Short mmCIF file of C-alpha atoms in Angstrom, two decimals:
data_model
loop_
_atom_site.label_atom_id
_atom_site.label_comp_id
_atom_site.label_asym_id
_atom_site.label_seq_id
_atom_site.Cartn_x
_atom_site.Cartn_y
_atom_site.Cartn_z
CA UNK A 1314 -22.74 -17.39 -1.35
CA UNK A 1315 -19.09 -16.34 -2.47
CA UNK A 1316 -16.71 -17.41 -0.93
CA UNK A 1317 -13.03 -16.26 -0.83
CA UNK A 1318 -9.68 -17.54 0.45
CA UNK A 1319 -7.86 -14.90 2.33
CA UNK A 1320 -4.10 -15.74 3.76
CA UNK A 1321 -3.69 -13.83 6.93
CA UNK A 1322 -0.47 -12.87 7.71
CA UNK A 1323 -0.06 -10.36 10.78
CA UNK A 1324 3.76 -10.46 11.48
CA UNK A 1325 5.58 -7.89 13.24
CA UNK A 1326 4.97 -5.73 16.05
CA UNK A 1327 1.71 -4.14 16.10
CA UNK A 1328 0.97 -5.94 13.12
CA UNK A 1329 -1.16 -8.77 14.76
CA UNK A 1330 -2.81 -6.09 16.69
CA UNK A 1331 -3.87 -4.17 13.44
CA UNK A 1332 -4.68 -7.34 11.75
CA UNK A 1333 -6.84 -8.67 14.51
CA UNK A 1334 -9.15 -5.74 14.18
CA UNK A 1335 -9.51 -5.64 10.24
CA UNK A 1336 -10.66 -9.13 10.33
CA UNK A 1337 -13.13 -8.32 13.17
CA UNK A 1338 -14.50 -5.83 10.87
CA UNK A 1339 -14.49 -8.10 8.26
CA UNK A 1340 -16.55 -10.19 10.13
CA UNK A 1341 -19.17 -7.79 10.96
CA UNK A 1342 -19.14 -7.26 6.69
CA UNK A 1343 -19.75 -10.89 6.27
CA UNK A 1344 -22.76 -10.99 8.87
CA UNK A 1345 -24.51 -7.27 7.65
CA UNK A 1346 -23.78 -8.60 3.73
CA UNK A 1347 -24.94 -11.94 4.43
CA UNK A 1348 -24.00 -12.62 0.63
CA UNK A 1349 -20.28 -13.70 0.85
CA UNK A 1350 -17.63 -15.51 3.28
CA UNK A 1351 -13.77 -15.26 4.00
CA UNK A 1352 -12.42 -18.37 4.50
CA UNK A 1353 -9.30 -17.12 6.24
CA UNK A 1354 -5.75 -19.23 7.06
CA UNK A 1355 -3.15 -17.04 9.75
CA UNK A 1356 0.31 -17.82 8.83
CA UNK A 1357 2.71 -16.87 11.91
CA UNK A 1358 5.66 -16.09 9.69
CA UNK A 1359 7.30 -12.99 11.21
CA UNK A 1360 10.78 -11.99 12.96
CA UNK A 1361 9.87 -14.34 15.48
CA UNK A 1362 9.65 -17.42 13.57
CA UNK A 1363 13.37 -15.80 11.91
CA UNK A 1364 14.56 -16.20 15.68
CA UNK A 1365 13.24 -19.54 15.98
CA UNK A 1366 14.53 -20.77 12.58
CA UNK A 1367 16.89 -18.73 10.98
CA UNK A 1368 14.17 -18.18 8.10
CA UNK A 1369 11.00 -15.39 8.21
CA UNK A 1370 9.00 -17.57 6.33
CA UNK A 1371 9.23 -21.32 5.06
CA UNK A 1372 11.26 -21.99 1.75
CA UNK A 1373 7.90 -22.84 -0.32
CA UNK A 1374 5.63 -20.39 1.72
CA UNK A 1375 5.11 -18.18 -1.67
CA UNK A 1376 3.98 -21.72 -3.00
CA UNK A 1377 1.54 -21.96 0.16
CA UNK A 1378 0.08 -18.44 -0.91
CA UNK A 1379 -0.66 -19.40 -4.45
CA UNK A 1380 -4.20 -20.81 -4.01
CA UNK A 1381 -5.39 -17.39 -1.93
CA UNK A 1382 -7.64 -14.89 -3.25
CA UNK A 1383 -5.66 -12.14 -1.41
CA UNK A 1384 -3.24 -11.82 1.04
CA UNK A 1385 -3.65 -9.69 4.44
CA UNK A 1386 -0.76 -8.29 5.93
CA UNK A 1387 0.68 -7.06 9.07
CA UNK A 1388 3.50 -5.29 9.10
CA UNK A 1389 7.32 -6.79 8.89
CA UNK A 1390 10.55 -5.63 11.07
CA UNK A 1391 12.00 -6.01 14.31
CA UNK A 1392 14.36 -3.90 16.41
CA UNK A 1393 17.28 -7.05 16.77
CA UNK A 1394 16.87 -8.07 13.20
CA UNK A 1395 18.44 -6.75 10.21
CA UNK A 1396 15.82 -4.58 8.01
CA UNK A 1397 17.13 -6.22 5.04
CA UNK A 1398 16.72 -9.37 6.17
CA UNK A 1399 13.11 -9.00 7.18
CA UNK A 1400 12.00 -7.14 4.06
CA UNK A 1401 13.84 -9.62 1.86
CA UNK A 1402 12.91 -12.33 4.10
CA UNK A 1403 9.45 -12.09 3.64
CA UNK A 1404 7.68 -8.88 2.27
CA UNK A 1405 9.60 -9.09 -1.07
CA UNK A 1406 9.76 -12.05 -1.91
CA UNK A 1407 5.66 -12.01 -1.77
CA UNK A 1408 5.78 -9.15 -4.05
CA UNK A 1409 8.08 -9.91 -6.48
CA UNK A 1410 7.18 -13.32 -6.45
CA UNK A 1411 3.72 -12.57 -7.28
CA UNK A 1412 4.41 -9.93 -9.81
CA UNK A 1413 2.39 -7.46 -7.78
CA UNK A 1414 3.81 -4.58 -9.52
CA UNK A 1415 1.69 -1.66 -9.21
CA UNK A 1416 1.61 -0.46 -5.68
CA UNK A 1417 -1.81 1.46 -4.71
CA UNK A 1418 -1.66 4.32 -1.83
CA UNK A 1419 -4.76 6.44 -1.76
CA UNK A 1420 -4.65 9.09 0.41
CA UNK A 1421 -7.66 12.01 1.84
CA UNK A 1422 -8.18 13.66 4.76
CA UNK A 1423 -10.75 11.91 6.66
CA UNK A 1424 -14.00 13.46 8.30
CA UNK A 1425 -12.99 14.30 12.02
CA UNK A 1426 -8.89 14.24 11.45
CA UNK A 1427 -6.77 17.29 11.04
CA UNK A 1428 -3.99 17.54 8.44
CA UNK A 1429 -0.26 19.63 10.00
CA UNK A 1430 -1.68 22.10 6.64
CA UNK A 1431 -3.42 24.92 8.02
CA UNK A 1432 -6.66 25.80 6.26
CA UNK A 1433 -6.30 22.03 4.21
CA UNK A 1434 -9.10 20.01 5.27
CA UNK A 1435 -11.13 16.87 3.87
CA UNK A 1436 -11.75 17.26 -0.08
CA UNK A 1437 -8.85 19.38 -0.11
CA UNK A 1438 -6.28 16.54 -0.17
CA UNK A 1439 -7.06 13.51 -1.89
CA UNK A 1440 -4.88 11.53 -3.94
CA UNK A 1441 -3.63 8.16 -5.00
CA UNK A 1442 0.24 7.58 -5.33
CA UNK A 1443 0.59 4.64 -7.65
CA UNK A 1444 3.88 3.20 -7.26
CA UNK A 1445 5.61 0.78 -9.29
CA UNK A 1446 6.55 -1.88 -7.39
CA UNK A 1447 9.04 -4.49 -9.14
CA UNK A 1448 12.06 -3.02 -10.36
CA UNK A 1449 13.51 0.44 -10.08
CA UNK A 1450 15.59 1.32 -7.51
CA UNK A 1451 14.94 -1.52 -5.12
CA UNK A 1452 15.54 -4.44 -7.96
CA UNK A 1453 18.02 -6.17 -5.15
CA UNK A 1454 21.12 -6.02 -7.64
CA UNK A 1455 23.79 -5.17 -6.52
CA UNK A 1456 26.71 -5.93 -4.54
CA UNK A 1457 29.93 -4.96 -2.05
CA UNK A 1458 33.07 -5.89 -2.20
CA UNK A 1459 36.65 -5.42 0.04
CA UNK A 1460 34.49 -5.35 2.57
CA UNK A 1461 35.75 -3.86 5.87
CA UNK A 1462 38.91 -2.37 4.28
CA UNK A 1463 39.30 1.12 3.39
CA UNK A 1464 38.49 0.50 -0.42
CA UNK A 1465 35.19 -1.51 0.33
CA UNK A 1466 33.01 -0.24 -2.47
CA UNK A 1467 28.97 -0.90 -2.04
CA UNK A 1468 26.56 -0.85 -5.44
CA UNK A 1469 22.76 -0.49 -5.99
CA UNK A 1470 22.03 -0.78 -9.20
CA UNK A 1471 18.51 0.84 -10.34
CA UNK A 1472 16.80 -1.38 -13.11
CA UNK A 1473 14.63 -0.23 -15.35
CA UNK A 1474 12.63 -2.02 -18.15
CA UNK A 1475 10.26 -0.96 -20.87
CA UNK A 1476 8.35 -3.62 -19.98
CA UNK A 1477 7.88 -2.42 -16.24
CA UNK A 1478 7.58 1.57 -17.07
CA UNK A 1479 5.19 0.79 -19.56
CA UNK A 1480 2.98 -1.26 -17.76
CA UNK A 1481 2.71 0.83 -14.80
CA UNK A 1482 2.23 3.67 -16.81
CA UNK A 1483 -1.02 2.04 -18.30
CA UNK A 1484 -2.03 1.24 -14.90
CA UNK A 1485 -1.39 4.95 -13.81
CA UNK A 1486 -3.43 6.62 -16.90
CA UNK A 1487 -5.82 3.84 -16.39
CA UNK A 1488 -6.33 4.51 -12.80
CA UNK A 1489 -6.91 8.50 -13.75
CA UNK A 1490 -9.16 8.06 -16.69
CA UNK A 1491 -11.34 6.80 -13.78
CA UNK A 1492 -11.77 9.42 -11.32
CA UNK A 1493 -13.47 12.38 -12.03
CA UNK A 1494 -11.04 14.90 -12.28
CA UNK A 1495 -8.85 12.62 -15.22
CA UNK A 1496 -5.62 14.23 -13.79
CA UNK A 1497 -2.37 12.34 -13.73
CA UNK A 1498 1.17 13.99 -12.45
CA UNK A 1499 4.11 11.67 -13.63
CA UNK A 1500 6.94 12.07 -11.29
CA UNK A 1501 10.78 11.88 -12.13
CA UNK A 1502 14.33 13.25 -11.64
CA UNK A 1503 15.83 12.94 -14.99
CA UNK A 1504 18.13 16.08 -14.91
CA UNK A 1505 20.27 13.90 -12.94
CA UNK A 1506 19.31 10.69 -13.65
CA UNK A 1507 20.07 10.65 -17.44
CA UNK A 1508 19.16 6.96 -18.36
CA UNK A 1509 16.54 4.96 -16.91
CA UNK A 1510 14.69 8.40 -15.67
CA UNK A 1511 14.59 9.48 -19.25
CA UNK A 1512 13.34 6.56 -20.63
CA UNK A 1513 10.47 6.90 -17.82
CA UNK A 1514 9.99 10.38 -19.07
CA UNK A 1515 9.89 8.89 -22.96
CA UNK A 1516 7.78 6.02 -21.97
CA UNK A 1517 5.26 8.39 -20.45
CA UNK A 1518 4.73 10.29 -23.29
CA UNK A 1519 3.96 7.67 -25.48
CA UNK A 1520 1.05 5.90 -22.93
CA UNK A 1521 -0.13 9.45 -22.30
CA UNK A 1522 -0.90 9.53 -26.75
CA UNK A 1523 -3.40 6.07 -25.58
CA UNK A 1524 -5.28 8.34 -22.87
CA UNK A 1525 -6.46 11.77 -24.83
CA UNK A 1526 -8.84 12.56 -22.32
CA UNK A 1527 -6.51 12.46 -19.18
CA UNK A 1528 -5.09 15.60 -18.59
CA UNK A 1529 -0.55 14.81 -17.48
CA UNK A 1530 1.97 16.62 -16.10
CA UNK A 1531 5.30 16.15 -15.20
CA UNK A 1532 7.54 17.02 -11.63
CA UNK A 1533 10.92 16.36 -10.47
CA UNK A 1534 10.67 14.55 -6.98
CA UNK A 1535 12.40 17.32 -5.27
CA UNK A 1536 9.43 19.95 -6.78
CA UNK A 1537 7.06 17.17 -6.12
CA UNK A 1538 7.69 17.38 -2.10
CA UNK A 1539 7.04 21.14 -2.26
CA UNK A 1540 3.76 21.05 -4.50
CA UNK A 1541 2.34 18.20 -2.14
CA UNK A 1542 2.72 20.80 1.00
CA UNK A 1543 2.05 24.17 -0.88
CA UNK A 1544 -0.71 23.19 -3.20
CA UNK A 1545 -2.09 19.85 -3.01
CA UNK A 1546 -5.63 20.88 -4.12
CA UNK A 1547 -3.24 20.29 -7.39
CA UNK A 1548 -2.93 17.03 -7.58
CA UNK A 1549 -4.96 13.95 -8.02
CA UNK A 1550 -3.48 10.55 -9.33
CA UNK A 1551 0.61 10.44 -8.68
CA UNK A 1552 2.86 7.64 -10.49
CA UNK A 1553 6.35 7.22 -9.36
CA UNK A 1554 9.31 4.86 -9.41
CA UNK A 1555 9.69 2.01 -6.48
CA UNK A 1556 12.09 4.67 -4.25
CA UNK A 1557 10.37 7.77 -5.32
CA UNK A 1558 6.78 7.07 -4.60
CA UNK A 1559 7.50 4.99 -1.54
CA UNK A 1560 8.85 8.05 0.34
CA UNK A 1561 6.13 10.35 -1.66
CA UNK A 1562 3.66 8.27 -0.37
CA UNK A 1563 4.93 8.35 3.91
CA UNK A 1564 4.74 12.54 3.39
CA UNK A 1565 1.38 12.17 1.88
CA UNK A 1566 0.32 9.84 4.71
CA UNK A 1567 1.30 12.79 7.21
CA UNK A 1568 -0.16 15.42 5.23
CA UNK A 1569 -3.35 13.50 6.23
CA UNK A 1570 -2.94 13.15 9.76
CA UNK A 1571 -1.33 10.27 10.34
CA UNK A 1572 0.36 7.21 8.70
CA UNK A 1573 -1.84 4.98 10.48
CA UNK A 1574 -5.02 6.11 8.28
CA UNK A 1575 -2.64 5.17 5.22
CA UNK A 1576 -3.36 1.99 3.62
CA UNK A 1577 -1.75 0.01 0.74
CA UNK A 1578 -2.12 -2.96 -2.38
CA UNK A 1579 0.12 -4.91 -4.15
CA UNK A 1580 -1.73 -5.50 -7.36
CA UNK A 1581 -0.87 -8.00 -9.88
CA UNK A 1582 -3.49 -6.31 -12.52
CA UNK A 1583 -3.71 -9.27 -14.64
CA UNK A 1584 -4.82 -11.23 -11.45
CA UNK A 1585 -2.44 -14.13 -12.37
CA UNK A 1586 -1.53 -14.71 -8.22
CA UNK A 1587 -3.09 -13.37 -5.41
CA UNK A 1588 -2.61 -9.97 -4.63
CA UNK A 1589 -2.02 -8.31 -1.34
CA UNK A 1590 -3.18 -5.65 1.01
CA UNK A 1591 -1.41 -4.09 4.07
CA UNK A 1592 -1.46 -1.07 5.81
CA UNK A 1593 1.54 1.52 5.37
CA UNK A 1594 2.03 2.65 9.03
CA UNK A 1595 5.13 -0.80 9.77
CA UNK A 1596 5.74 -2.48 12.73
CA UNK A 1597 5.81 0.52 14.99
CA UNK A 1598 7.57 -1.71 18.08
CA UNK A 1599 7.06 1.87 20.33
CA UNK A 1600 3.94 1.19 20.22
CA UNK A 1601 3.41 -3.03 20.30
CA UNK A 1602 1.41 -4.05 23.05
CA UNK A 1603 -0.14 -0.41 23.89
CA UNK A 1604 -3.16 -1.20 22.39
CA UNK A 1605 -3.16 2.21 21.12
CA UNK A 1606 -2.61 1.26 17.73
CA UNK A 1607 -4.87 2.79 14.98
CA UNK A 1608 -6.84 0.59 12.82
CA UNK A 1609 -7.89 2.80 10.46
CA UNK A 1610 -5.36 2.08 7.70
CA UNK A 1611 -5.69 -1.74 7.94
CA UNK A 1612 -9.91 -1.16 7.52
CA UNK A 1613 -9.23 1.13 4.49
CA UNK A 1614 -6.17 -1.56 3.37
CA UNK A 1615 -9.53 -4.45 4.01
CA UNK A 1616 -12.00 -1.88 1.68
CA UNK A 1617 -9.11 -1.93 -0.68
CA UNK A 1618 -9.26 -5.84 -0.53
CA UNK A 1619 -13.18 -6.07 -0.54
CA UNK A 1620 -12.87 -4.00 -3.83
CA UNK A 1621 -10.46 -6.08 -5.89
CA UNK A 1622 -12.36 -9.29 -5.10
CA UNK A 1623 -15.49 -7.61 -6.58
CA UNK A 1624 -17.18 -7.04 -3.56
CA UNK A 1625 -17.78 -2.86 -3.82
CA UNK A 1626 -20.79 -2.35 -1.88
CA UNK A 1627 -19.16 -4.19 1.28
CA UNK A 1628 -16.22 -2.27 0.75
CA UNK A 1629 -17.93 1.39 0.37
CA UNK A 1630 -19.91 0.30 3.51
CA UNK A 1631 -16.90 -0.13 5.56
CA UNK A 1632 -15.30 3.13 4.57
CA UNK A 1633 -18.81 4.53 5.33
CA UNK A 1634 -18.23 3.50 9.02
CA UNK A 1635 -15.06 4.40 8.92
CA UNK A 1636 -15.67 7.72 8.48
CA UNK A 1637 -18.63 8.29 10.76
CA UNK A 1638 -16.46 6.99 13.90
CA UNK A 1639 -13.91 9.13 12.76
CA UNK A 1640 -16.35 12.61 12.25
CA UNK A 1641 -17.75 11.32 15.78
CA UNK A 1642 -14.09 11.88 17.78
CA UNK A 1643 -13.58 8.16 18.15
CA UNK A 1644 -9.72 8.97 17.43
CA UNK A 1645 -6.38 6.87 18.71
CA UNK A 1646 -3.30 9.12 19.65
CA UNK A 1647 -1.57 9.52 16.53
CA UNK A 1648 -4.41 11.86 15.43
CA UNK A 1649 -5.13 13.67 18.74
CA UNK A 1650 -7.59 11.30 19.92
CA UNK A 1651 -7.80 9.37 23.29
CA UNK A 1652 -9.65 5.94 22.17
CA UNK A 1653 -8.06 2.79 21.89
CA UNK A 1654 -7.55 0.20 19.10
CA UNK A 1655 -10.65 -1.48 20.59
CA UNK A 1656 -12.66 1.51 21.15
CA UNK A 1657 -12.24 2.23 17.37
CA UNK A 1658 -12.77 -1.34 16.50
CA UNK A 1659 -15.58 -1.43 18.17
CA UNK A 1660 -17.49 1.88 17.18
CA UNK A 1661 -16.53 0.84 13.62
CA UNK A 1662 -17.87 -2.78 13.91
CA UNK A 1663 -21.30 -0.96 15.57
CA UNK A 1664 -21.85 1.57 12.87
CA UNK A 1665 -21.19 -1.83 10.51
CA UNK A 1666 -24.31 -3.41 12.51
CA UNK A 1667 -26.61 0.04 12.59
CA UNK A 1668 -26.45 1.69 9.45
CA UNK A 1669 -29.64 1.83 7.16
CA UNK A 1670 -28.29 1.48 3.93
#
């Protein structure tokens, strides 16, 4: 049997809640498969272990993470603590750490939700925003200084490396050559960003020469918003900077119903460190303890998982089920629905158990 380490890591606000679910349908996986096993560790590290300590996680807790096969995780941030502090304090510091620089965000319109675009429905939308996820605009360089007088001055310096453009341009191209429609759009705003934007616009030319049979095209972010609403039978695999895709990716989420059917990985391609998986939606605090939470992005975020560790077939069967509760109404509010994190737990966990394949 294979076995795999996974570090569990629910966090912040609704984040156990999510969590708690995706491993119960993990679970069910493990029991229909009958061929592999998730050994899995919860660490509570979180805002509330920041209130308890001062710290959101334990100095060597990236060290702890090392020996994992993949990391599950919540969400992070808390209404009384800093959002800096939480993201740097723990989300981060995983990420860069771990070099997990290409960020994965596939997004469709699943069977039984509606997308805000009228007359857009599922096959109509479906995309994956790859986003780098290790320099760029959120590089953490930077500084302030004179601070509280009139002349205080605040910088954010964006940092980009051929290194990092080039590899995450690979991963893009790579990522295109394998669906079936081999179509890549390569997002930018280099008429106003005249360095590191151009380079990203010089870099992409060159990996596109290594990928003849990927069809590329280039859009300023601003264009990009408007071609995501107005046409996005357009568009197929998206690569943008850290800042860029990040927001690219929370409109795309919409555009299919909801951010909580959005899911997310943190890929370190070369598989050097664990990589990890977590669900787009945050900590969503309106929401904590409602148990009206959707699961749906944290079971596509645990297919996402499944997949990089090799096992496919346990991940397409999950996304099987989660798409036959869906067709069949079993829908939490956020996409008009009146079921319950449970309810759609459940139903997902059953179709897990019933289905003939």
């Amino acid at each position: 049997m294979r076995q795999y380490r996974i570090a569990a890591i629910p966090a912040d606000g609704i984040g156990p809640e999510v969590i708690a679910a995706g491993l119960q349908a993990l679970e069910a996986l493990e029991r229909r498969d009958g061929s592999f096993r998730l050994d899995v560790t919860t660490f509570d590290w979180g805002s509330d272990r920041y209130r308890r300590t001062g710290s959101m996680m334990p100095e060597d807790g990236p060290e702890q993470l090392r020996a994992f096969d993949a990391i599950f995780f919540g969400a992070v941030g808390a209404p009384d603590v800093p959002d800096h502090i939480t993201l740097w304090g723990l989300r981060l510091p995983i990420c860069q750490g771990f070099d997990q620089y290409a960020n994965v965000r596939p997004t469709r319109i699943l069977p039984g939700i509606r997308s805000p675009l009228a007359g857009v429905g599922p096959g109509d939308l479906d995309w994956v925003i790859v986003r780098e996820n290790s320099e760029g605009e959120y590089s953490g360089h930077g500084g302030r200084a004179h601070r509280g007088m009139p002349e205080e001055v605040g910088t954010e310096v964006a940092i980009f490396t051929r290194t990092g453009v080039t590899r995450i341009m690979r991963y893009a191209f790579r990522l295109a050559q394998s669906r079936p429609r081999k179509l890549l759009t390569v997002v930018t705003k280099s008429n106003a960003q005249r360095f590191g934007m151009v380079m990203w616009d010089e870099i992409a030319a060159e990996v596109a020469r290594e990928f003849p049979d990927v069809t590329w095209d280039k859009m300023l972010v601003d264009a990009m918003t408007v071609r995501m609403v107005k046409n996005p039978q357009s568009l197929d695999t998206i690569v943008a900077t850290n800042l860029q895709a990040d927001i690219l990716s929370d409109l795309a989420g919409a555009l299919a119903g909801s951010l909580g059917v959005a899911p997310t990985a943190n890929i370190d391609p070369e598989r050097r460190y664990p990589s990890m998986f977590e669900p787009i939606h945050g900590s969503a605090f309106d929401i904590t303890g409602k148990g009206i939470a959707n699961p749906v992005a944290t079971f596509w975020t645990a297919a996402q998982m499944l997949d990089h560790l090799g096992e496919t077939a346990a991940a397409a069967r999950l996304m099987r089920a989660v798409e036959k509760v869906c067709a069949d109404g079993i829908l939490t509010p956020d996409v008009g629905g009146t079921a319950t994190t449970r309810d759609v737990t459940d139903a997902v966990c059953e179709a897990i158990r019933m289905e003939n394949i």
